[in-house]
Coordinates of N, CA, C and O in Angstrom, one line a residue:
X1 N 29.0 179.8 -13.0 CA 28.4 180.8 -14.0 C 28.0 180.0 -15.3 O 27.0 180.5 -15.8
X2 N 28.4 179.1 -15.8 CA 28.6 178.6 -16.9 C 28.3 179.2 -17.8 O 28.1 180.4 -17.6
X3 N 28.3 178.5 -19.7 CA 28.4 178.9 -20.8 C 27.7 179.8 -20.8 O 26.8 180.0 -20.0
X4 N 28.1 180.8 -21.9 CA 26.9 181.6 -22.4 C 26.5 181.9 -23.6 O 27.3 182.0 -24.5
X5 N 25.1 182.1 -23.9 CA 24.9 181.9 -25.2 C 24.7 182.8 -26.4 O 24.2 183.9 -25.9
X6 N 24.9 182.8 -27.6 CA 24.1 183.7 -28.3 C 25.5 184.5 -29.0 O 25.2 184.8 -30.1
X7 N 26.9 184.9 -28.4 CA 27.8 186.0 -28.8 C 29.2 184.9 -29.2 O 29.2 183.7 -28.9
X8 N 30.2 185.4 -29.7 CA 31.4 184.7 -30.1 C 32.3 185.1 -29.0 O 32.3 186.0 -28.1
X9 N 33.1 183.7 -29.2 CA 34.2 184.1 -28.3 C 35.4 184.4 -29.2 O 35.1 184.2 -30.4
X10 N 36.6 184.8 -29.0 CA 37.1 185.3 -29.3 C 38.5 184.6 -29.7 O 39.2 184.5 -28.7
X11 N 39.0 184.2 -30.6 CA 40.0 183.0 -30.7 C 41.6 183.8 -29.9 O 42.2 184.7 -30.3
X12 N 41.7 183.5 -29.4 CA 43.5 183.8 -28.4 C 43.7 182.7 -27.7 O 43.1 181.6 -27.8
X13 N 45.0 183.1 -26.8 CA 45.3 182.3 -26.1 C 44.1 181.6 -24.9 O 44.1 180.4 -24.4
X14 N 43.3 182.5 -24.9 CA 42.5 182.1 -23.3 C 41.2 181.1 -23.6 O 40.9 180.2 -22.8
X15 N 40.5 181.2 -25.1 CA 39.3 180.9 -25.3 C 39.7 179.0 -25.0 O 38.7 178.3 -24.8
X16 N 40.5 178.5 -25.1 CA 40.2 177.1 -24.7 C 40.3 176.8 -23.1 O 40.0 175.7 -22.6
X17 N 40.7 177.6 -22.5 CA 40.6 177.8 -20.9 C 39.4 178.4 -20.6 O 39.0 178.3 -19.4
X18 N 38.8 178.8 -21.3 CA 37.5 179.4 -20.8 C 36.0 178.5 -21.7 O 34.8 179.0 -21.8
X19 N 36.4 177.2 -22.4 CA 35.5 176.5 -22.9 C 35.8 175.6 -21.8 O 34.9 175.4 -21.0
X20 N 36.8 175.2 -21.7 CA 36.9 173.6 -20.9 C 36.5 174.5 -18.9 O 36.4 173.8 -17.9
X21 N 36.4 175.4 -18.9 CA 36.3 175.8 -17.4 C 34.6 176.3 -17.7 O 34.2 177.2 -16.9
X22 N 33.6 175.9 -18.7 CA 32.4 176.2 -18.9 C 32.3 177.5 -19.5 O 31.3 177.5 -20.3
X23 N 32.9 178.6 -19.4 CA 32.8 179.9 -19.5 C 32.5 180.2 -21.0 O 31.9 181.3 -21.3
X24 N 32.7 179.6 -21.9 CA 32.4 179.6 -23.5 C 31.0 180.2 -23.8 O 30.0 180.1 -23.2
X25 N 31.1 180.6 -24.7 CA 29.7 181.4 -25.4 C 28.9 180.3 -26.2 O 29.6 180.3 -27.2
X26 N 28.0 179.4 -26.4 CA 27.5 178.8 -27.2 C 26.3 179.1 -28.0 O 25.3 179.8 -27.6
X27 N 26.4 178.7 -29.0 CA 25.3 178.7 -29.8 C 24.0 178.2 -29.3 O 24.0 177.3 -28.4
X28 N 23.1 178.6 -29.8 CA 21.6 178.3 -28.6 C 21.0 176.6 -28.8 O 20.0 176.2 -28.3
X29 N 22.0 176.0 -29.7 CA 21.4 174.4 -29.2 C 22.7 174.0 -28.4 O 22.7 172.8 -28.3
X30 N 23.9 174.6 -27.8 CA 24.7 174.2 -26.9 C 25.7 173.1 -27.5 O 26.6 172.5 -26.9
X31 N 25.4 172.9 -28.7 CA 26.7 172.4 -29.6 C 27.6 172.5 -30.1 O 28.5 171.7 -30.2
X32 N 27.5 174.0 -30.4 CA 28.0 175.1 -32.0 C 28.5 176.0 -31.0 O 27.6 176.5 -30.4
X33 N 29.7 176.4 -30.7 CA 30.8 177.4 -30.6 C 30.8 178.9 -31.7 O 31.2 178.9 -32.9
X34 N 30.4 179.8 -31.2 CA 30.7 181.1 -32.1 C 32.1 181.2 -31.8 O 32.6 180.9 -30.7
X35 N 33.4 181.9 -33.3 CA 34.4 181.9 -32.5 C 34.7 183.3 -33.6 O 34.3 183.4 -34.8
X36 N 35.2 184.1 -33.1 CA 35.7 185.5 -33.6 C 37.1 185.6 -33.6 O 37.9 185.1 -32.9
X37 N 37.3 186.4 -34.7 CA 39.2 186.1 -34.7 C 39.3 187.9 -34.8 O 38.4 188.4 -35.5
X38 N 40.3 188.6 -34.1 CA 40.7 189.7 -33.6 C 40.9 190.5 -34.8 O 41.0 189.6 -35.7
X39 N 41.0 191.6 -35.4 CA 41.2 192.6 -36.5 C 42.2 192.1 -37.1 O 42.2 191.9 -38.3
X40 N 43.4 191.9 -36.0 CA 45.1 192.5 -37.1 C 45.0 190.6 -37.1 O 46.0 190.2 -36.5
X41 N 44.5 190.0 -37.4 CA 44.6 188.5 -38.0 C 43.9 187.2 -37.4 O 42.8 187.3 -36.8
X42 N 44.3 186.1 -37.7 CA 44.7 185.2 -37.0 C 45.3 184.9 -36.3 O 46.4 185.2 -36.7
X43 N 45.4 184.0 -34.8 CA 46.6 183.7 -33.7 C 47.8 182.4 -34.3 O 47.4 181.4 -34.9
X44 N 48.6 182.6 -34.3 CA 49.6 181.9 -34.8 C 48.7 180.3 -34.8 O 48.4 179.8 -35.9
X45 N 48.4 179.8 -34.0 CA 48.0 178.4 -33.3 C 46.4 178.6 -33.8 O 45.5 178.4 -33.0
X46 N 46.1 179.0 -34.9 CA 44.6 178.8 -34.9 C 44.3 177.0 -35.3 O 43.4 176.3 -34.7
X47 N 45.0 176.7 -36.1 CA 44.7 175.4 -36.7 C 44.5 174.5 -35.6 O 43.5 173.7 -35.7
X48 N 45.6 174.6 -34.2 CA 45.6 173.8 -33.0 C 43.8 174.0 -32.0 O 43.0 173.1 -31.6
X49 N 43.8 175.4 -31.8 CA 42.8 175.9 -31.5 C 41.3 175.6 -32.0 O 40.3 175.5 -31.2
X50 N 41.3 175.5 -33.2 CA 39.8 174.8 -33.7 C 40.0 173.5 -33.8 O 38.9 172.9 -33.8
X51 N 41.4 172.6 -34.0 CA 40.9 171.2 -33.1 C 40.5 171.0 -31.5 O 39.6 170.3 -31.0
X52 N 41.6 172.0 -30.9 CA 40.8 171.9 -29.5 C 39.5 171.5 -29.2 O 39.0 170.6 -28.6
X53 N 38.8 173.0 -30.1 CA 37.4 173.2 -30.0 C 36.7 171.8 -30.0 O 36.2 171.2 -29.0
X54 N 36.8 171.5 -31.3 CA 36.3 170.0 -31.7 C 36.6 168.8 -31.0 O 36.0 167.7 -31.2
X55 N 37.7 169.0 -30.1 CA 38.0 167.9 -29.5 C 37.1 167.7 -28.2 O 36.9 166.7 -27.5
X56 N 36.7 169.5 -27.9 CA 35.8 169.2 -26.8 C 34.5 169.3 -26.4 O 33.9 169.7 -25.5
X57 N 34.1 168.6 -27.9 CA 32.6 168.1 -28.2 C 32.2 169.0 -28.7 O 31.0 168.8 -29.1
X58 N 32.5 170.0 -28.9 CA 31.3 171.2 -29.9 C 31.9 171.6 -31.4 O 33.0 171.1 -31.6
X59 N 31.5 172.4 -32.3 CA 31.3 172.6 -33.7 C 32.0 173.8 -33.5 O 31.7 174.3 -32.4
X60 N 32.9 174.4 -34.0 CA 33.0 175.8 -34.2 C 32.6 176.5 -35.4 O 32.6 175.9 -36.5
X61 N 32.3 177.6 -35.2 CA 31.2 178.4 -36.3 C 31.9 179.7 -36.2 O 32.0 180.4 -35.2
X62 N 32.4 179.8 -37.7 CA 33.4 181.5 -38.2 C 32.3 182.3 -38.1 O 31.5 182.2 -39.0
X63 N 32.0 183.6 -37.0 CA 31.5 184.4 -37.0 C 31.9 185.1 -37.8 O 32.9 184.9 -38.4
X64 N 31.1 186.1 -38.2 CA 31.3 187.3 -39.0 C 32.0 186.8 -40.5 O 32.4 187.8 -41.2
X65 N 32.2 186.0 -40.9 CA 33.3 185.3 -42.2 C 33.9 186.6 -43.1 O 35.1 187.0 -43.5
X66 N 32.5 187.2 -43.3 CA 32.7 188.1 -44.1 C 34.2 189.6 -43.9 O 35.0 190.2 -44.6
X67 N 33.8 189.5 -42.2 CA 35.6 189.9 -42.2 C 36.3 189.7 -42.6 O 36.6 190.6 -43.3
X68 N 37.2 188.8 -42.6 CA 38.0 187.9 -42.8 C 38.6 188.0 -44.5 O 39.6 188.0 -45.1
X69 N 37.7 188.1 -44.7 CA 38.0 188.1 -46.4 C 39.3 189.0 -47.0 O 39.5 189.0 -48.2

């Protein structure tokens, strides 16, 4: 199936199982990771999580920021 492009993934438990198994949403130059974090917060392990990201060659990019605030 591989990546797909254009929408965020969603920061939890699964999204680095589903980057390193291809299944990740990427940004349209295939670099840049959209990553979305759930209403009621952040995942305890976010810090671990956006190194993952980075460790597995792509950029992560805070969707929507403006939530978050």
């Amino acid at each position: 199936r591989g990546a797909q492009r254009g929408a965020d993934n969603m920061v939890d438990g699964r999204v680095m199982e589903e980057i390193r198994g291809g299944e990740g949403r990427l940004a349209d130059d295939g670099a840049h990771i959209l990553v979305g974090l759930a209403n009621r917060g952040a995942p305890l392990r976010l810090q671990d999580i956006w190194c993952g990201i980075q460790s597995s060659g792509y950029a992560p990019i805070l969707a929507h920021p403006v939530r978050y605030g």
